[in-house]
Coordinates of C-alpha atoms in Angstrom, one line a residue:
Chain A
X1 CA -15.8 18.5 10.8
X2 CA -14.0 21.8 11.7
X3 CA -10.9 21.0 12.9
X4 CA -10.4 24.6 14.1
X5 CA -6.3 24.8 13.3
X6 CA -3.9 27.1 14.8
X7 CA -4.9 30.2 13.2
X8 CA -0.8 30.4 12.5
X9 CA -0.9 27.4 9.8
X10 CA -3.0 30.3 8.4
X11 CA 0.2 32.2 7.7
X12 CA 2.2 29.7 6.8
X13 CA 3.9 28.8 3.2
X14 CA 2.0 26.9 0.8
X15 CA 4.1 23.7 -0.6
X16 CA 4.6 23.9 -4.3
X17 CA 6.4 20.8 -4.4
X18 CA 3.3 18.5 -3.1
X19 CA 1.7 19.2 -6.5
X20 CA 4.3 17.8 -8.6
X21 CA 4.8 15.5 -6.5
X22 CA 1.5 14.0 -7.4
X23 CA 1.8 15.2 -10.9
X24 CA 5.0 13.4 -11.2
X25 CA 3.3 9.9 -9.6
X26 CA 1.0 9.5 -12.3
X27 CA 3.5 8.7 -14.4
X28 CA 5.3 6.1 -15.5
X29 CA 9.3 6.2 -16.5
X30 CA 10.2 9.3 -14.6
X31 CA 13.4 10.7 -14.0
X32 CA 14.1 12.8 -10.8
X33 CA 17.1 15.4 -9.8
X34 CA 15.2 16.7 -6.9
X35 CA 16.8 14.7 -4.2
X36 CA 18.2 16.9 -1.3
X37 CA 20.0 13.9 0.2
X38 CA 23.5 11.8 -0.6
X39 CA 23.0 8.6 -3.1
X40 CA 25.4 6.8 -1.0
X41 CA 24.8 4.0 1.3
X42 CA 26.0 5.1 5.2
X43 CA 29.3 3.5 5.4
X44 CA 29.3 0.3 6.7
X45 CA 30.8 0.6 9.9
X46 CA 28.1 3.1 10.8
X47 CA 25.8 0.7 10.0
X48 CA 27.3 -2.4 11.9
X49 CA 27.6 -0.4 14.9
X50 CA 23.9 0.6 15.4
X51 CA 22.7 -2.9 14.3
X52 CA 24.8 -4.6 16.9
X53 CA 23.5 -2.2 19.6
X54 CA 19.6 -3.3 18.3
X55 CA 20.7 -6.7 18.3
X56 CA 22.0 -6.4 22.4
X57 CA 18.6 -4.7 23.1
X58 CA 20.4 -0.8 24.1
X59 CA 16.8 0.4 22.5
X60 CA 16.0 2.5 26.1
X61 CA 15.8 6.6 26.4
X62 CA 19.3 8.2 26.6
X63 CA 20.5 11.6 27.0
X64 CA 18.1 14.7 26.1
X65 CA 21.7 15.9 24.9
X66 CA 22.9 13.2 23.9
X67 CA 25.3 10.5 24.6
X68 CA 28.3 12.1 26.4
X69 CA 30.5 10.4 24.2
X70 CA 28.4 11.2 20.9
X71 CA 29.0 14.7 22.0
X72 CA 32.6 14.3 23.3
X73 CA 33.0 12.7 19.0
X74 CA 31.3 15.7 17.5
X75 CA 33.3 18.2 19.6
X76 CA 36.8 16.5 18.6
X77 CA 35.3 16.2 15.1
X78 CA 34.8 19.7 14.7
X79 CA 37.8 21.0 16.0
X80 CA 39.6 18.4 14.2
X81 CA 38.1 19.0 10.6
X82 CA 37.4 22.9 11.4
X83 CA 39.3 24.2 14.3
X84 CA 36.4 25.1 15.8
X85 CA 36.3 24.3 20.0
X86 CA 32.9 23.3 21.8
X87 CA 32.8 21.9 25.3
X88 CA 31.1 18.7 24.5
X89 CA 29.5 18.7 28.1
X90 CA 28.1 22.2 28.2
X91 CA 27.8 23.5 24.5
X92 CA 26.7 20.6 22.5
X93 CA 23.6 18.6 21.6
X94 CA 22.0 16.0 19.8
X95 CA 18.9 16.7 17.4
X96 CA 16.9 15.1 15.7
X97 CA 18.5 15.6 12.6
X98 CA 19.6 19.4 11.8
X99 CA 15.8 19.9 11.3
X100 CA 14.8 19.7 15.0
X101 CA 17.6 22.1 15.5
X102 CA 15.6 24.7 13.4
X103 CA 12.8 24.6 15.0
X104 CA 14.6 24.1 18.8
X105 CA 16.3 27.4 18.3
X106 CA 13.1 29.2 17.0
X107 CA 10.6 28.2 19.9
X108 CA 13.6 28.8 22.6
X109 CA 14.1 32.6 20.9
X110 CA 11.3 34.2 18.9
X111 CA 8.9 36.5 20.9
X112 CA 6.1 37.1 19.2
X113 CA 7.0 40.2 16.7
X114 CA 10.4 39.3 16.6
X115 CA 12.3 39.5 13.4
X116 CA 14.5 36.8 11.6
X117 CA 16.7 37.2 8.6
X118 CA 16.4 34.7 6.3
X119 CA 18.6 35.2 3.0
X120 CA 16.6 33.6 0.2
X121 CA 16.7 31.8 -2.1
X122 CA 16.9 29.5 1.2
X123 CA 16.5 26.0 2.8
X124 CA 12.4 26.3 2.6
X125 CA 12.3 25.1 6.0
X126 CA 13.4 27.7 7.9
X127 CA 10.2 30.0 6.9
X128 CA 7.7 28.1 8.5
X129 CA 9.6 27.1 11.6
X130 CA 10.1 30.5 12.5
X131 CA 6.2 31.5 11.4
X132 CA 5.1 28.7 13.9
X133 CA 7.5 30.4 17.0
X134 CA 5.9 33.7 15.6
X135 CA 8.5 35.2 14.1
X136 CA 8.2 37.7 11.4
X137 CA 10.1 36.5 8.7
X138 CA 12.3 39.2 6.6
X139 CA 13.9 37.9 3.6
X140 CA 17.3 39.2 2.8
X141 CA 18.6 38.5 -0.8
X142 CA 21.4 36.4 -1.9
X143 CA 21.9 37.9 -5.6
X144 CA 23.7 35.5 -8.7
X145 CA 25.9 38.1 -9.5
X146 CA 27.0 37.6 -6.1
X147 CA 27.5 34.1 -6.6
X148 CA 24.7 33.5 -3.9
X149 CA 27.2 35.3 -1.0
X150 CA 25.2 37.2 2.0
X151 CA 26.6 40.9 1.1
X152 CA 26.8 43.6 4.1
X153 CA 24.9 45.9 2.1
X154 CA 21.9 43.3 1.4
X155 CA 21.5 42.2 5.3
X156 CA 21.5 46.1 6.8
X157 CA 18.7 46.9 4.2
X158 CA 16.8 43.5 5.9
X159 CA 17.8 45.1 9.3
X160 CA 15.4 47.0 11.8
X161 CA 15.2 47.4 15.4
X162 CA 13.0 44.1 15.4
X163 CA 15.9 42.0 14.0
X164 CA 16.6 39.4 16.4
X165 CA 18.3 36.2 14.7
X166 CA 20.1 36.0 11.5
X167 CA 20.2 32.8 9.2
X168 CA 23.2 31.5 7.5
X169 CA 23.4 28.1 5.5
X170 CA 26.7 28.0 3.6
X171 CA 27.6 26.0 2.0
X172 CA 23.8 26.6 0.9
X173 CA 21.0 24.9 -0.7
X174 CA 19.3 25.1 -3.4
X175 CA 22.0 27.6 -4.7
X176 CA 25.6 25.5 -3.3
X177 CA 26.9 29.4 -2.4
X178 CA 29.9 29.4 0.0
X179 CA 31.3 32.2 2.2
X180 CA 35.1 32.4 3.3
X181 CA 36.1 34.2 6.3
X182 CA 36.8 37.5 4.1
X183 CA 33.0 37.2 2.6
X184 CA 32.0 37.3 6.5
X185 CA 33.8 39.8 7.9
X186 CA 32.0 43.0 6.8
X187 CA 28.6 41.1 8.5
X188 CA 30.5 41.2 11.9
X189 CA 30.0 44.4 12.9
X190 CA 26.4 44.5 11.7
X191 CA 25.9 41.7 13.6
X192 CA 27.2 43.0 17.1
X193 CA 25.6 46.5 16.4
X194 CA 22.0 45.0 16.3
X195 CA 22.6 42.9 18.5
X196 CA 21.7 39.8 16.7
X197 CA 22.1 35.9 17.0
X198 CA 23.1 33.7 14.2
X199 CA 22.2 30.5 13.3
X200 CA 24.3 28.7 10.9
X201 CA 23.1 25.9 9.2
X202 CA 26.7 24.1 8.2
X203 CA 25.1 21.1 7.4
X204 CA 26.8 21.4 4.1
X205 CA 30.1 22.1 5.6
X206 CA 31.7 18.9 4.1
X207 CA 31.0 19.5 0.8
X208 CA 33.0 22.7 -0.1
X209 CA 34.6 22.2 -3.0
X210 CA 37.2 25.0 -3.5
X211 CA 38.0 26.4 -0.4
X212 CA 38.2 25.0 2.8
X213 CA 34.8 25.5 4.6
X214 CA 34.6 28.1 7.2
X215 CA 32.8 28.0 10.0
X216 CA 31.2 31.7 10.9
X217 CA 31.1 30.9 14.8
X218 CA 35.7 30.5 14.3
X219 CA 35.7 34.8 14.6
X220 CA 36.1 35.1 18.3
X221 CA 34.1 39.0 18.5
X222 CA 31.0 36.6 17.6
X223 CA 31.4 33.3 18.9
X224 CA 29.1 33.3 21.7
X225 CA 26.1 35.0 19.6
X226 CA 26.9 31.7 17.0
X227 CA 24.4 28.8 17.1
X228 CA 26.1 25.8 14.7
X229 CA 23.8 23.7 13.5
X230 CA 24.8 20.5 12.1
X231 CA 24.1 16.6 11.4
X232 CA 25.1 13.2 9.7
X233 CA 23.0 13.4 7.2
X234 CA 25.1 15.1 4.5
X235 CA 28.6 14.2 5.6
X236 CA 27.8 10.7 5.6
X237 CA 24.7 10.0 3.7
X238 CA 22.5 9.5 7.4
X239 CA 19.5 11.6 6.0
X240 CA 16.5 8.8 6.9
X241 CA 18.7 8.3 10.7
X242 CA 17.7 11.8 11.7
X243 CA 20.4 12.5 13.8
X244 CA 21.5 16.6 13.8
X245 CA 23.5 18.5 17.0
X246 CA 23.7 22.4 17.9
X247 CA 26.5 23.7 19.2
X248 CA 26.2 27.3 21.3
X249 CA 27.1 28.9 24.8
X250 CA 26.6 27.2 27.4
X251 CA 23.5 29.1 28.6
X252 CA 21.2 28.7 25.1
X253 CA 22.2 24.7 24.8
X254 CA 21.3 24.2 28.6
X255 CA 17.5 26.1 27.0
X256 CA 17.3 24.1 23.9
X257 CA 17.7 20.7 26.0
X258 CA 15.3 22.2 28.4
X259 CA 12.5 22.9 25.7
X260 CA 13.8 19.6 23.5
X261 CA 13.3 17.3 27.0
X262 CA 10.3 18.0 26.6
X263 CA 9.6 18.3 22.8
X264 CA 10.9 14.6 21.9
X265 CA 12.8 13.3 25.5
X266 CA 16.2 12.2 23.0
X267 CA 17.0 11.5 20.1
X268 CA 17.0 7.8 18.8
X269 CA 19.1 6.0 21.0
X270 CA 20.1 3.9 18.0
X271 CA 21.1 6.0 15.9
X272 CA 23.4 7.9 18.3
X273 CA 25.7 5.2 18.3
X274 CA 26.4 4.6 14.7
X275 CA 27.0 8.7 15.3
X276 CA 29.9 7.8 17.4
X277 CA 31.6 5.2 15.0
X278 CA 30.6 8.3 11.8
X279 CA 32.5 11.2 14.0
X280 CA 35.3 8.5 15.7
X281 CA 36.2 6.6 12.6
X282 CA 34.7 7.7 9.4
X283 CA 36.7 10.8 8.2
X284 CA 38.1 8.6 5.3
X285 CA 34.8 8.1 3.7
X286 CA 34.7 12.1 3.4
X287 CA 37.0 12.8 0.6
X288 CA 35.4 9.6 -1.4
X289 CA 32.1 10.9 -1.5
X290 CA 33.2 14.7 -2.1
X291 CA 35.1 13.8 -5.1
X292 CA 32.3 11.8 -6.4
X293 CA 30.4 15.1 -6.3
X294 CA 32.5 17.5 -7.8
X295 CA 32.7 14.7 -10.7
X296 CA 29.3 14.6 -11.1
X297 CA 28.8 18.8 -10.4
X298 CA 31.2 19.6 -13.6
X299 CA 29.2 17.2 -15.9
X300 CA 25.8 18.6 -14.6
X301 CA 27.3 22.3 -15.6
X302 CA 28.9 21.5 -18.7
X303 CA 25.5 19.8 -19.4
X304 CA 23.8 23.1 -18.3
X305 CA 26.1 24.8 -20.8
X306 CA 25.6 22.8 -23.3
X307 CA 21.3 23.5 -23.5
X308 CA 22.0 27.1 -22.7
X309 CA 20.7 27.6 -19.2
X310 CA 23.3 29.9 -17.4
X311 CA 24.4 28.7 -14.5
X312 CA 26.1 30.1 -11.1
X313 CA 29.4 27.5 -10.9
X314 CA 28.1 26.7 -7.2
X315 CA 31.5 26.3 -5.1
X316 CA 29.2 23.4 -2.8
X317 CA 26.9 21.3 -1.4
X318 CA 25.3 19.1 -4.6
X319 CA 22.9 21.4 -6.3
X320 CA 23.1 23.5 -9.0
X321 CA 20.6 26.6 -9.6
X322 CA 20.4 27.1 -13.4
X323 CA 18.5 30.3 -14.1
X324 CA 15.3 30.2 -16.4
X325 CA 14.0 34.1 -16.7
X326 CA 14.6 33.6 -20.3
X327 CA 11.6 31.8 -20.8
X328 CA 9.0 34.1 -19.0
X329 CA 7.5 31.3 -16.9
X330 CA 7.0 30.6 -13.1
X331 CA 9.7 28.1 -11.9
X332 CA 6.0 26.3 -11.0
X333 CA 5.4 26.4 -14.1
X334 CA 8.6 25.4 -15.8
X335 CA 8.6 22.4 -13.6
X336 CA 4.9 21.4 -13.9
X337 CA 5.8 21.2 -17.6
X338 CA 8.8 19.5 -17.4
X339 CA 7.2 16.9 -15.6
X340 CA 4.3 16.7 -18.2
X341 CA 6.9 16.8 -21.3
X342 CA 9.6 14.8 -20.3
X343 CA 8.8 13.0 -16.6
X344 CA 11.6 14.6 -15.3
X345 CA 11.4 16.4 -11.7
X346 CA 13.2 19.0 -10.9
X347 CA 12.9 21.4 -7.7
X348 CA 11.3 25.2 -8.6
X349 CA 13.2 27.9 -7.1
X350 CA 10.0 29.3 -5.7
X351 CA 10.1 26.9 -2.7
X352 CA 13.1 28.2 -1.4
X353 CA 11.0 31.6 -1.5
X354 CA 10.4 35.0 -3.9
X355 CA 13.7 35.3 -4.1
X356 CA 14.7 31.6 -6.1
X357 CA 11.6 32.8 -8.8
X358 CA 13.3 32.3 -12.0
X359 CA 15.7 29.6 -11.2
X360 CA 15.1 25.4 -10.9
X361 CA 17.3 23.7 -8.6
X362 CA 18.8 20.3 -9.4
X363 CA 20.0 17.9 -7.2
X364 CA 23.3 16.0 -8.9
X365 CA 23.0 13.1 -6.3
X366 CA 22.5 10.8 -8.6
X367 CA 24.7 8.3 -11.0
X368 CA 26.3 9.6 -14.1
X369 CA 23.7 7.8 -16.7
X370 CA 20.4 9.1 -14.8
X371 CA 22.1 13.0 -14.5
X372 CA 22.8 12.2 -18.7
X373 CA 19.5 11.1 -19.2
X374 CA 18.3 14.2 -17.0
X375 CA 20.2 16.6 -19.1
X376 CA 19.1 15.4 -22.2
X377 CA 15.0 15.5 -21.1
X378 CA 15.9 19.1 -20.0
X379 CA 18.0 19.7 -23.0
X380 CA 14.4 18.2 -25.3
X381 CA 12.3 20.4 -23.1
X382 CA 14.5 23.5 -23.4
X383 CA 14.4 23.5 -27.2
X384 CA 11.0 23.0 -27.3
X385 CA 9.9 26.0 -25.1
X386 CA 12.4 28.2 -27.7
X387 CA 10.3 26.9 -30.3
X388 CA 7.3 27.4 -28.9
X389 CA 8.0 31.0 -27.2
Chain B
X1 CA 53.8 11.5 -6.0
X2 CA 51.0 13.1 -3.8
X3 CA 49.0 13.9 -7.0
X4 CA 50.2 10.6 -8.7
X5 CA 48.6 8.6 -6.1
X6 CA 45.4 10.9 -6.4
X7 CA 45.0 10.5 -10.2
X8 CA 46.4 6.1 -9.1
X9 CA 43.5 5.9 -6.8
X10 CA 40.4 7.7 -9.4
X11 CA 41.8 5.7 -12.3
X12 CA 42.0 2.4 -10.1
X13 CA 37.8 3.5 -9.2
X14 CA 37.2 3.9 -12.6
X15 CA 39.6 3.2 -15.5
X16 CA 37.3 5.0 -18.4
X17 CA 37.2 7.9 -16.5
X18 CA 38.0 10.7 -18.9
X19 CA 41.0 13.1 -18.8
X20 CA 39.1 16.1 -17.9
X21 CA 37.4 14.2 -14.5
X22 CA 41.0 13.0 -13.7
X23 CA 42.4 16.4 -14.3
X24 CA 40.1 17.6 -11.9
X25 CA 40.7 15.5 -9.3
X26 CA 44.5 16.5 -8.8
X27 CA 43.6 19.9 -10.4
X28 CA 45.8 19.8 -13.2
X29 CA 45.6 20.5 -16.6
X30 CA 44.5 17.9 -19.2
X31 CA 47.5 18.1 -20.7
X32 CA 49.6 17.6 -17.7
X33 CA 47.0 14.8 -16.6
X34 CA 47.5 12.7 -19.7
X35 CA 51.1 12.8 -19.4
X36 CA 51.3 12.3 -15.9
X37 CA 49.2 8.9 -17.0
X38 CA 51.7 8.2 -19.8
X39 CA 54.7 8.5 -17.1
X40 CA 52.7 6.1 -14.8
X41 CA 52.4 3.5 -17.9
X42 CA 55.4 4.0 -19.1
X43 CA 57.0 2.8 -15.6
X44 CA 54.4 0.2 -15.4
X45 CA 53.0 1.3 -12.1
X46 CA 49.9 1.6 -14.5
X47 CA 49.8 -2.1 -16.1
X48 CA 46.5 -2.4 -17.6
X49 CA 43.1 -1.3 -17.6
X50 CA 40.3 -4.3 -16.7
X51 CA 36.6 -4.3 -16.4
X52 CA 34.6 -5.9 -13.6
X53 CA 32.2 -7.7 -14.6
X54 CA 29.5 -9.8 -13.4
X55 CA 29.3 -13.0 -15.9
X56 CA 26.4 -14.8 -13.8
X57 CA 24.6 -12.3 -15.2
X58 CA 25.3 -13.1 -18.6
X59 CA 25.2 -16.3 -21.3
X60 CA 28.5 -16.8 -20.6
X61 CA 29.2 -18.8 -17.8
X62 CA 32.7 -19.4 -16.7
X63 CA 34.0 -21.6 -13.9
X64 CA 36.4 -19.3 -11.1
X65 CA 38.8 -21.7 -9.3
X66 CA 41.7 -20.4 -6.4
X67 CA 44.0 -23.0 -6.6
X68 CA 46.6 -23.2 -3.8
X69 CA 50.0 -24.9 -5.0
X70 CA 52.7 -26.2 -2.7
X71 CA 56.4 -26.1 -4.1
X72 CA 59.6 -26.5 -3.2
X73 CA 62.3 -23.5 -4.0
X74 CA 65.1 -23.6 -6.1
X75 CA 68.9 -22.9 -5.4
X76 CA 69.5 -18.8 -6.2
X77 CA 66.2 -18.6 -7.7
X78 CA 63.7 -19.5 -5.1
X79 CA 59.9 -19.9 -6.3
X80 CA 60.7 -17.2 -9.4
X81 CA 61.5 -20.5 -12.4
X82 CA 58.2 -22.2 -10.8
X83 CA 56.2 -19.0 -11.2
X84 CA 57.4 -18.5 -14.5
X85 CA 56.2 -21.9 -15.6
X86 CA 52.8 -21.2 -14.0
X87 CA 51.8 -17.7 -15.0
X88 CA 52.4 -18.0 -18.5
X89 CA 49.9 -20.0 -18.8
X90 CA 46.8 -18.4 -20.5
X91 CA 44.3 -19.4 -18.4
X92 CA 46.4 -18.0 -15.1
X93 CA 44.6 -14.8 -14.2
X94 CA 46.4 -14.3 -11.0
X95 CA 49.4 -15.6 -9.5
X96 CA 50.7 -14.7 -5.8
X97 CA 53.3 -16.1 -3.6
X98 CA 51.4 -16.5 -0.2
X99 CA 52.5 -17.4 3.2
X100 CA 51.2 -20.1 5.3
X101 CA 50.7 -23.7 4.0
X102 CA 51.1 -23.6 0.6
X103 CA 53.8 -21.1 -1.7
X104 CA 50.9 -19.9 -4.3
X105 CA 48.1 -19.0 -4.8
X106 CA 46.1 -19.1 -8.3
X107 CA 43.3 -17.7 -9.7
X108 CA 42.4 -19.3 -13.1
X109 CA 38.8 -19.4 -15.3
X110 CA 38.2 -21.9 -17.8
X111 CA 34.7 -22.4 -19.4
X112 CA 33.9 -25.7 -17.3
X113 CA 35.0 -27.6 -14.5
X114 CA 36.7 -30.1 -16.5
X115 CA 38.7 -27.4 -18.1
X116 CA 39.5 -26.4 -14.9
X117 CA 40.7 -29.7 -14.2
X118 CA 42.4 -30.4 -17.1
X119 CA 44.2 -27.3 -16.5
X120 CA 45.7 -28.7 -12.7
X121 CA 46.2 -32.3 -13.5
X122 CA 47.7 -31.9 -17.2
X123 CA 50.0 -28.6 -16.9
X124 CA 50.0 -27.4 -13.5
X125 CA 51.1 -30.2 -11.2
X126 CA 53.4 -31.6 -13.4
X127 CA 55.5 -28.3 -13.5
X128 CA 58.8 -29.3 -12.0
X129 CA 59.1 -28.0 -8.3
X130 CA 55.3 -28.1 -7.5
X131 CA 54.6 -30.5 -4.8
X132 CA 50.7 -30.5 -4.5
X133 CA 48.0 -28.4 -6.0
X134 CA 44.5 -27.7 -3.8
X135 CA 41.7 -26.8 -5.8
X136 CA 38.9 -24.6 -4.7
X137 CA 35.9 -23.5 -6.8
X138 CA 34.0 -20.1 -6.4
X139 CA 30.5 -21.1 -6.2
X140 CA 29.2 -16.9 -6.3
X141 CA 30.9 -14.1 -6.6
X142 CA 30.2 -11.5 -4.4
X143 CA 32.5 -8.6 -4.4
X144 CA 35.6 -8.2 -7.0
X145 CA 38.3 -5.6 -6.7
X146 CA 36.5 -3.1 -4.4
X147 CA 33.0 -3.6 -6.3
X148 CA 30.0 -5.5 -5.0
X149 CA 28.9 -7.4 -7.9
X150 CA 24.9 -7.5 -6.3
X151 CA 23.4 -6.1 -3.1
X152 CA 21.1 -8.7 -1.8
X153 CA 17.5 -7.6 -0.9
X154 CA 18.2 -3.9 -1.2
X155 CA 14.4 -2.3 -1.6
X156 CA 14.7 1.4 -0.9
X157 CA 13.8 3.5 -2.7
X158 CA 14.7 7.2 -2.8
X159 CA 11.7 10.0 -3.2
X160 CA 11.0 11.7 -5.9
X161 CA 11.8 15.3 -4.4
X162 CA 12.4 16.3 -1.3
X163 CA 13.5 20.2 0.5

């Protein structure tokens, strides 16, 4: 049967994961640090709330935006955790999870030609949304000596006169690199001189270890060109809810609800009100969670340290980004044989583009004895590639 | 005190964390950390370090009773003589003095029921001042000190990577 697919499919990304994925389920006693999502259960009260609204039937259509009091929550969150002011009636929406919110923002801006900036190593999402609004995607490279920060001099190389949207996600996965207000700066004027929009994936936000996290849309010369993109799924461990929000000017949100009306009507009723109880009451579970990750991100280093994979100390989110040129494979590779070795799965840096060739990413969202057991696999595996170079 | 109650609260989560995880959560050194710990013991706001754990799950298999005790309070020494006399006992794991119908409550474990009885009728009614004793026995424990000892029917499962 010929199918006869959008010729664009054509252009997208392969996956490199689906193949160790498969390689991976053959197997028996397998260990995995290539999780992208929290280990904790969604606190309670979360939980309680959403079940008791199943339980009184509220399972109708709601808001394309949202709940006006979801959004009302998420505007006093923000300003509350990060000083930053939306007008929940005009300038915020729901999504369905910060992945909808991608893809939203694409089909609502990309003209055919149009160029977006994605700094890679990067979510691997974000490629093939924009290929499918058909965007020309130009990569623009977050270096390790950098410590994974987007530097002025790496974006106006990506820059032409096709440039139309720039992509942020700090604090970032795979390679958990944060930007303060001083490591943003020098982009401003790049940004207003080419006239470009940014979408900032914050998702992350939450989970910046060191510094406070800073949002790019708080400098006022570029708030309006700013498109936050959030969710629940990181802050408090809501990945399988699917429940994400954009915040923007008035004139793109009252677009994106436009195009999403018609895209997926709302987002689950359901889950938009255990989002109210997560914004309204659930700050406290924050700090619990965050400082059971930086726990578990200096054992994964000193882990790393230990076998001898250098390491970027990343400064958020729950990944680290160990790099493995020494060994002259493909991060592919490196994984397909980790997984054949020693059953344990790890991310390659390849899916997250060109750019993350030469690094693994692992996730360190899981419990102290299965990252021990992780490290020493990796640890085995390491010392047997040296032996065998 | 801020950063006392940080390293408090970690240590109270997890009492064999070690000093470099509790010097990172208050972002101290681990010399500073260990004898900010010594300080807390030392004052006693630090009185032991206990392990939870779940002994359904294991040969042993120890009866839990609260019991509730009514008593009547002393001249200048109110319920502290008859608290005395209960919580050096061995077998006293817990003692409080509670409002509402009775003065205490206690939580004792003896290897049987009978033990457990033999406990209230030979040395804890008896004590001179305790009016009445009200014995409950935990059938299943199902959280202890902030940690659920087993999720019921909990089936998810996480995948095996994911972006």
């Amino acid at each position: 049967m010929n199918y006869r697919f959008s010729d664009t499919l054509k252009n997208l990304p392969g996956s490199v994961l689906s193949r160790l994925i498969s390689l991976a389920d053959s197997l028996e006693d397998v260990v995995s640090l290539g999780v992208g999502e929290p280990d904790f259960d969604t606190p309670w009260p979360i939980r309680a709330e959403s079940i008791y609204h199943l339980e009184n039937g509220d399972t109708f259509y709601s808001p394309t935006r949202g709940f006006l009091e979801l959004r009302q929550q998420i505007a006093n969150y923000l300003n509350r955790r990060f000083g930053l002011s939306y007008d929940p009636e005009t300038e915020v929406m729901c999504t369905v999870g910060g992945s909808q919110g991608i893809d939203l923002v694409f089909r609502c801006l990309i003209n055919p030609g149009d160029e977006v900036l994605i700094p890679q190593p990067g979510y691997m999402a974000y490629e093939p949304c924009a290929v499918l609004s058909g965007a020309k995607v130009v990569p623009v490279l977050l270096k390790e000596e950098n410590g994974f920060k987007l530097k002025a001099e790496e974006l106006k190389k990506a820059i032409t006169d096709k440039s139309k949207i720039l992509v942020l996600n700090f604090p970032g996965n795979p390679t958990g690199g944060v930007m303060t207000k001083e490591d943003y700066l020098p982009l401003v004027d790049l940004i207003i001189k080419h006239d470009l929009l940014v979408v900032s994936d914050e998702i992350y936000g939450e989970l910046s270890y060191n510094v406070p996290h800073y949002s790019i849309a708080l400098i006022p010369e570029i708030r309006d060109r700013v498109i936050l993109l959030s969710g629940f799924s990181k802050t408090f461990s809501m990945t399988g809810w699917r429940l994400g929000y954009l915040c923007a000017a008035k004139e793109l949100i009252d677009n994106f609800a436009m195009v999403s009306g018609n895209m997926i009507i709302c987002t689950p009723t359901i889950t938009q009100y255990g989002g109210i109880v997560a914004m309204r009451d659930c700050d406290k579970e924050i700090p619990r969670m965050k400082a059971s990750f930086l726990k578990r991100r200096d054992l994964i280093l000193s882990g790393l340290e230990q076998i001898g994979l250098p390491c970027c100390k990343p400064e958020g989110a729950f990944y680290v980004f160990p790099n493995i040129k020494q060994f002259g494979l493909s991060s592919a590779d490196f994984c397909a044989q980790l997984i054949q070795r020693e059953r344990l799965v790890l991310c390659p840096g390849s899916a997250f583009g060109a750019a993350g060739e030469g690094y693994v990413r692992c996730s360190y969202s899981y419990s102290k004895p299965e990252i021990q057991e992780a490290l020493k696999r990796l640890g085995r595996f390491v010392s047997w590639l040296r032996e065998n170079k | 005190m801020e950063k006392k109650i940080r390293l408090l609260k970690a240590i109270e989560q997890d009492a064999r964390a070690n000093i470099t995880d509790l010097a990172t959560v208050i972002k101290e050194s681990a010399e500073a950390t260990q004898s900010i710990l010594d300080e807390l013991e030392s004052q006693q706001i630090i009185c032991g370090y206990h392990t939870v754990i779940n002994w359904d799950k294991t040969s042993e298999d120890p009866v839990s009773a609260f019991i509730e005790v009514s008593a009547t309070p002393e001249r200048e020494r109110g319920y502290d003589r008859v608290a005395k006399q209960i919580y050096s006992y061995s077998e006293v794991g817990s003692l409080y003095l509670i409002s509402g119908d009775a003065e205490f409550l206690v939580l004792i474990e003896g290897k049987t029921m009978r033990e457990v009885a033999d406990f209230v009728s030979k040395k804890l009614a008896p004590i001179k001042g305790v009016t009445a004793t009200k014995t409950q026995f935990v059938l299943k424990k199902y959280k202890v000190d902030g940690m659920v000892l087993e999720e019921s029917g909990k089936s998810q499962k996480r995948e095996i990577l994911t972006p």
